[in-house]
XYZ file of C-alpha atoms in Angstrom:
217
model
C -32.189 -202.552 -59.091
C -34.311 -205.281 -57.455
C -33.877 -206.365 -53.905
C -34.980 -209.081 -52.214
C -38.489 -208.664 -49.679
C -39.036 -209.525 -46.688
C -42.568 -211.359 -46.301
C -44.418 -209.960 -43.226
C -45.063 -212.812 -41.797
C -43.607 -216.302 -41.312
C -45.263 -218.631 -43.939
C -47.916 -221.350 -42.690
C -50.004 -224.202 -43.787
C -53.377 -223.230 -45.608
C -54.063 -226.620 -46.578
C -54.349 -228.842 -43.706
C -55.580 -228.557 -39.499
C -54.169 -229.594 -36.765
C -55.611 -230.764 -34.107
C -56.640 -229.100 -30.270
C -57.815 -230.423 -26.846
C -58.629 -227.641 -24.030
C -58.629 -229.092 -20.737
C -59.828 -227.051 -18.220
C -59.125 -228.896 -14.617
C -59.961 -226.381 -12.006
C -63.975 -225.879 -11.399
C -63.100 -222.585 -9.819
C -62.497 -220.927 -13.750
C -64.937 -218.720 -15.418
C -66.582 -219.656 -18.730
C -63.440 -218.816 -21.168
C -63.373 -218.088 -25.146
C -60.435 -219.182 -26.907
C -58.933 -217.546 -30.158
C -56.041 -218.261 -32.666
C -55.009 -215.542 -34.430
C -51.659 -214.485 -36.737
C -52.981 -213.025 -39.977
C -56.291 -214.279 -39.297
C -58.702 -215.174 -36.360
C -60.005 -217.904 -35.981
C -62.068 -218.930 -32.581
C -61.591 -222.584 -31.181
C -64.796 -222.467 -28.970
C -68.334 -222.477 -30.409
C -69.953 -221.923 -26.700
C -68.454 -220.909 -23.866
C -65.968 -223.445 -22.367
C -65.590 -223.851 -18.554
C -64.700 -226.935 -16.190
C -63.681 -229.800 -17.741
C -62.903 -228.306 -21.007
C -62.709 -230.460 -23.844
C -62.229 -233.981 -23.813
C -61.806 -234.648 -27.841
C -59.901 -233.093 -30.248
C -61.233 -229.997 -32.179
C -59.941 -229.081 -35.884
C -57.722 -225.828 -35.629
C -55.557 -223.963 -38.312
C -52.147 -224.785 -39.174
C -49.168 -222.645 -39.017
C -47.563 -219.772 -36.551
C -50.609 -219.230 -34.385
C -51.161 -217.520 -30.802
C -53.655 -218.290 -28.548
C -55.641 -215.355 -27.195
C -58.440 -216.068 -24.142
C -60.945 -213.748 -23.085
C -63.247 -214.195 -20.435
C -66.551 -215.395 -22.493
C -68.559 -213.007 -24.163
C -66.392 -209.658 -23.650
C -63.008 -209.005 -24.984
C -61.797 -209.016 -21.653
C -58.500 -211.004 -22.086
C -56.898 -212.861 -19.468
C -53.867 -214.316 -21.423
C -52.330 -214.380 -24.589
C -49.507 -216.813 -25.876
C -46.239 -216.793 -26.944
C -46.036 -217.859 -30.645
C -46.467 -221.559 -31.791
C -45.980 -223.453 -34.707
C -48.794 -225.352 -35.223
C -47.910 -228.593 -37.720
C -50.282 -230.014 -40.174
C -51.865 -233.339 -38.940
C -50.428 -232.823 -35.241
C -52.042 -232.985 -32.331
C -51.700 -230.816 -29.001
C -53.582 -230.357 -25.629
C -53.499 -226.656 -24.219
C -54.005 -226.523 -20.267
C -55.603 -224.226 -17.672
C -55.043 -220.913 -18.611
C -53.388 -218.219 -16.465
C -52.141 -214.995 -15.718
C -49.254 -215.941 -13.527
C -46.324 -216.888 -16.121
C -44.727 -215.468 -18.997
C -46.329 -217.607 -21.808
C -49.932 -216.952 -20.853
C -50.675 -221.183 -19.582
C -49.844 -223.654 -17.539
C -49.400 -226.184 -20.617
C -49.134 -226.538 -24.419
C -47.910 -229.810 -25.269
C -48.091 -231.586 -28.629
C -48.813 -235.305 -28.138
C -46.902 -238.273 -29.149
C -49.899 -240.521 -30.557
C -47.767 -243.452 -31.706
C -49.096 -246.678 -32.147
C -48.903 -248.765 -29.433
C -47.025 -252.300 -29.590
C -49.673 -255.619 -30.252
C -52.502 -256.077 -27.499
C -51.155 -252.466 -25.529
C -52.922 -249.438 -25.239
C -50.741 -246.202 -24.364
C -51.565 -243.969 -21.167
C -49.946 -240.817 -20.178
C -50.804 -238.871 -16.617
C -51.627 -235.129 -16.615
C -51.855 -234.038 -12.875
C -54.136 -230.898 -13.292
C -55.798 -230.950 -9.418
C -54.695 -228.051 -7.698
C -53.731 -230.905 -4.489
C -50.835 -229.425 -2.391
C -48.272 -231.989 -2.744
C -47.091 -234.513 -5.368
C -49.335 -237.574 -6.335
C -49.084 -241.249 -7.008
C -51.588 -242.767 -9.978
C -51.552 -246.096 -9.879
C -53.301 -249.326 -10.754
C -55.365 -250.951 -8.287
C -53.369 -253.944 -6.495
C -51.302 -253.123 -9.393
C -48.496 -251.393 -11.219
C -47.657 -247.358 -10.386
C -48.452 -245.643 -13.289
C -46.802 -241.844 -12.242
C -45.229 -241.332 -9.091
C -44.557 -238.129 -7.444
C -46.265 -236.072 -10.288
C -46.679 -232.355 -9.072
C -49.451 -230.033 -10.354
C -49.054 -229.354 -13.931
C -46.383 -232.269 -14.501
C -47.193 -234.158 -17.687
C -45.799 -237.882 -18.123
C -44.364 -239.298 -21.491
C -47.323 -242.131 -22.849
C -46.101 -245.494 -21.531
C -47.405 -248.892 -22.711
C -49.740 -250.545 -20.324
C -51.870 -254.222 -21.341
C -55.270 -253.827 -23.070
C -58.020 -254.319 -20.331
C -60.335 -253.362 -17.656
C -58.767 -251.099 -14.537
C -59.269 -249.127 -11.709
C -56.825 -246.554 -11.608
C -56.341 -244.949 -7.860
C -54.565 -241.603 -6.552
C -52.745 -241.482 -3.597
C -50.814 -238.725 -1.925
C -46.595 -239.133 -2.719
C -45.684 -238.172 0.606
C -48.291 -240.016 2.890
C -49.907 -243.441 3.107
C -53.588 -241.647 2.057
C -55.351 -242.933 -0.658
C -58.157 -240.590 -2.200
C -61.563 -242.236 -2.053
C -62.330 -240.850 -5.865
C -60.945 -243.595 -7.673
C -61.984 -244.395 -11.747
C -62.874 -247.571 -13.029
C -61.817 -247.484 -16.927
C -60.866 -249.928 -20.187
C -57.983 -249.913 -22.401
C -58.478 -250.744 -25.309
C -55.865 -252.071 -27.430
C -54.138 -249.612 -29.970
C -55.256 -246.827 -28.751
C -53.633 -243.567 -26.658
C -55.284 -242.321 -23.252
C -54.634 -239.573 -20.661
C -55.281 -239.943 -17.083
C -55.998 -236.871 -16.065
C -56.508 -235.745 -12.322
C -58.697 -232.633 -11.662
C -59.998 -230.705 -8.983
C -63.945 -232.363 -8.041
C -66.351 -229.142 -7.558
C -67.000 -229.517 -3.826
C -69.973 -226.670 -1.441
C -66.849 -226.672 0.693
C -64.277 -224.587 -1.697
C -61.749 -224.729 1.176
C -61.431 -228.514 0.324
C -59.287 -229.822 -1.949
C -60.745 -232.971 -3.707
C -59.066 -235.183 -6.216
C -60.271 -237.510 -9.388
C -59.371 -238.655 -12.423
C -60.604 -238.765 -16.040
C -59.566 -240.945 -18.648
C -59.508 -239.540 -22.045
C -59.447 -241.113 -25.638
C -56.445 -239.527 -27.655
C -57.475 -241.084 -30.511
C-alpha cells in the first residue's frame, strides 16, 4: 500500500529574494552577525554590522526563514527568531536585536512600498532612540508627522508633498524641542523612513535624540 509523506519541511521559494534592511539604532550594541537559516544558511552580513545598521536593502532568500544573531566573529548567539515567511519580491526591515522578548527583536516588519499618489513622496516614522517618553516628529513650522510615538512604535507610510524639509523631534509630554533636527528632500514617488536613533554621546548617561531619513526605494 502507498501512503501519503509528509515533506520535512514547509516548501519555499528557490527562485526569487526578498529583500532586508537591519537597522541598528542604539550605539551602545556590539558588532552583530546576522544569519538565515531553515534547510540552509545563509549569512545577511558580509562585515560585521554595528550602529546604524543598514540603511539599503540587501538581497536575502525567500521562504520559511529564521533569523539567528551572534555576536560577530564567535558563535556566541544572542537571539534567534521565531519563524517567518519570507515572500518573493517583498521587502522587510528587522530592528535592534534583543534578548528581552519571546521572538528574539524588537521589530520585523514587512513594508508597504506602494506608489505614492502624483507629486507625493511617502514617509513612515520608526522611533528607535532609547528617549524615556513618547515623541513628536514633525515638520518645521509645519504639519506633525507622528505624535506620541513610543520606543519601538512604527507608523503606517503616509503621503506628504514632494520637497525640501526640516523634520524636528520634540518630547510628547513637554514643550522641549531636541536641538538635533534633519534637514532632508522628498522626492516625488518615492517611500522614506524617518527614523530616530540614539546619537553616540562621551556622556553615556545622556540620552540624545536624531533622526535619519532613509530611501525605501
Amino acid at each position: 500500500a502507498c501512503r501519503k509523506s509528509t515533506p520535512a519541511a514547509p516548501p519555499k521559494s528557490t527562485t526569487d529574494s526578498a529583500r532586508l534592511m537591519i537597522l541598528l539604532t542604539s550605539p551602545y550594541l556590539p558588532a552583530l552577525d546576522f544569519f538565515l537559516a531553515y534547510t540552509d544558511t545563509f549569512k545577511i552580513n558580509k562585515g560585521p554590522l554595528g550602529y546604524p545598521g543598514m540603511r539599503q536593502y540587501v538581497s536575502v532568500p525567500s521562504g520559511i526563514q529564521y533569523f539567528y544573531v551572534y555576536l560577530s566573529g564567535t558563535y556566541a548567539g544572542i537571539s534567534v527568531s521565531q519563524p517567518y515567511d519570507l515572500k518573493p519580491g517583498a521587502s522587510y526591515t528587522l530592528m535592534n536585536p534583543t534578548t528581552h522578548d519571546n521572538f528574539g527583536f524588537q521589530k520585523f516588519m514587512q513594508d508597504d512600498l506602494s506608489v505614492p499618489p502624483d507629486g507625493y513622496a511617502r514617509v513612515r516614522v520608526i522611533q528607535g532612540a532609547t528617549y524615556g517618553g513618547p515623541l513628536d516628529i514633525f515638520i518645521h513650522d509645519g504639519d506633525t508627522l507622528a505624535k506620541g510615538v513610543s520606543y519601538n512604535d512604527v507608523t503606517a507610510f503616509l503621503p506628504v508633498k514632494a520637497g525640501s524639509y526640516t523634520f524636528d523631534v520634540r518630547d510628547s509630554q513637554s514643550p522641549y524641542v531636541f536641538k538635533t533636527s534633519l534637514q532632508a528632500t522628498l522626492e516625488a514617488g518615492k517611500n522614506y523612513t524617518l527614523l530616530g536613533k540614539t546619537i553616540p554621546v562621551a556622556d553615556t548617561s545622556r540620552i540624545v535624540v536624531g533622526l535619519d531619513l532613509i530611501n525605501n526605494n
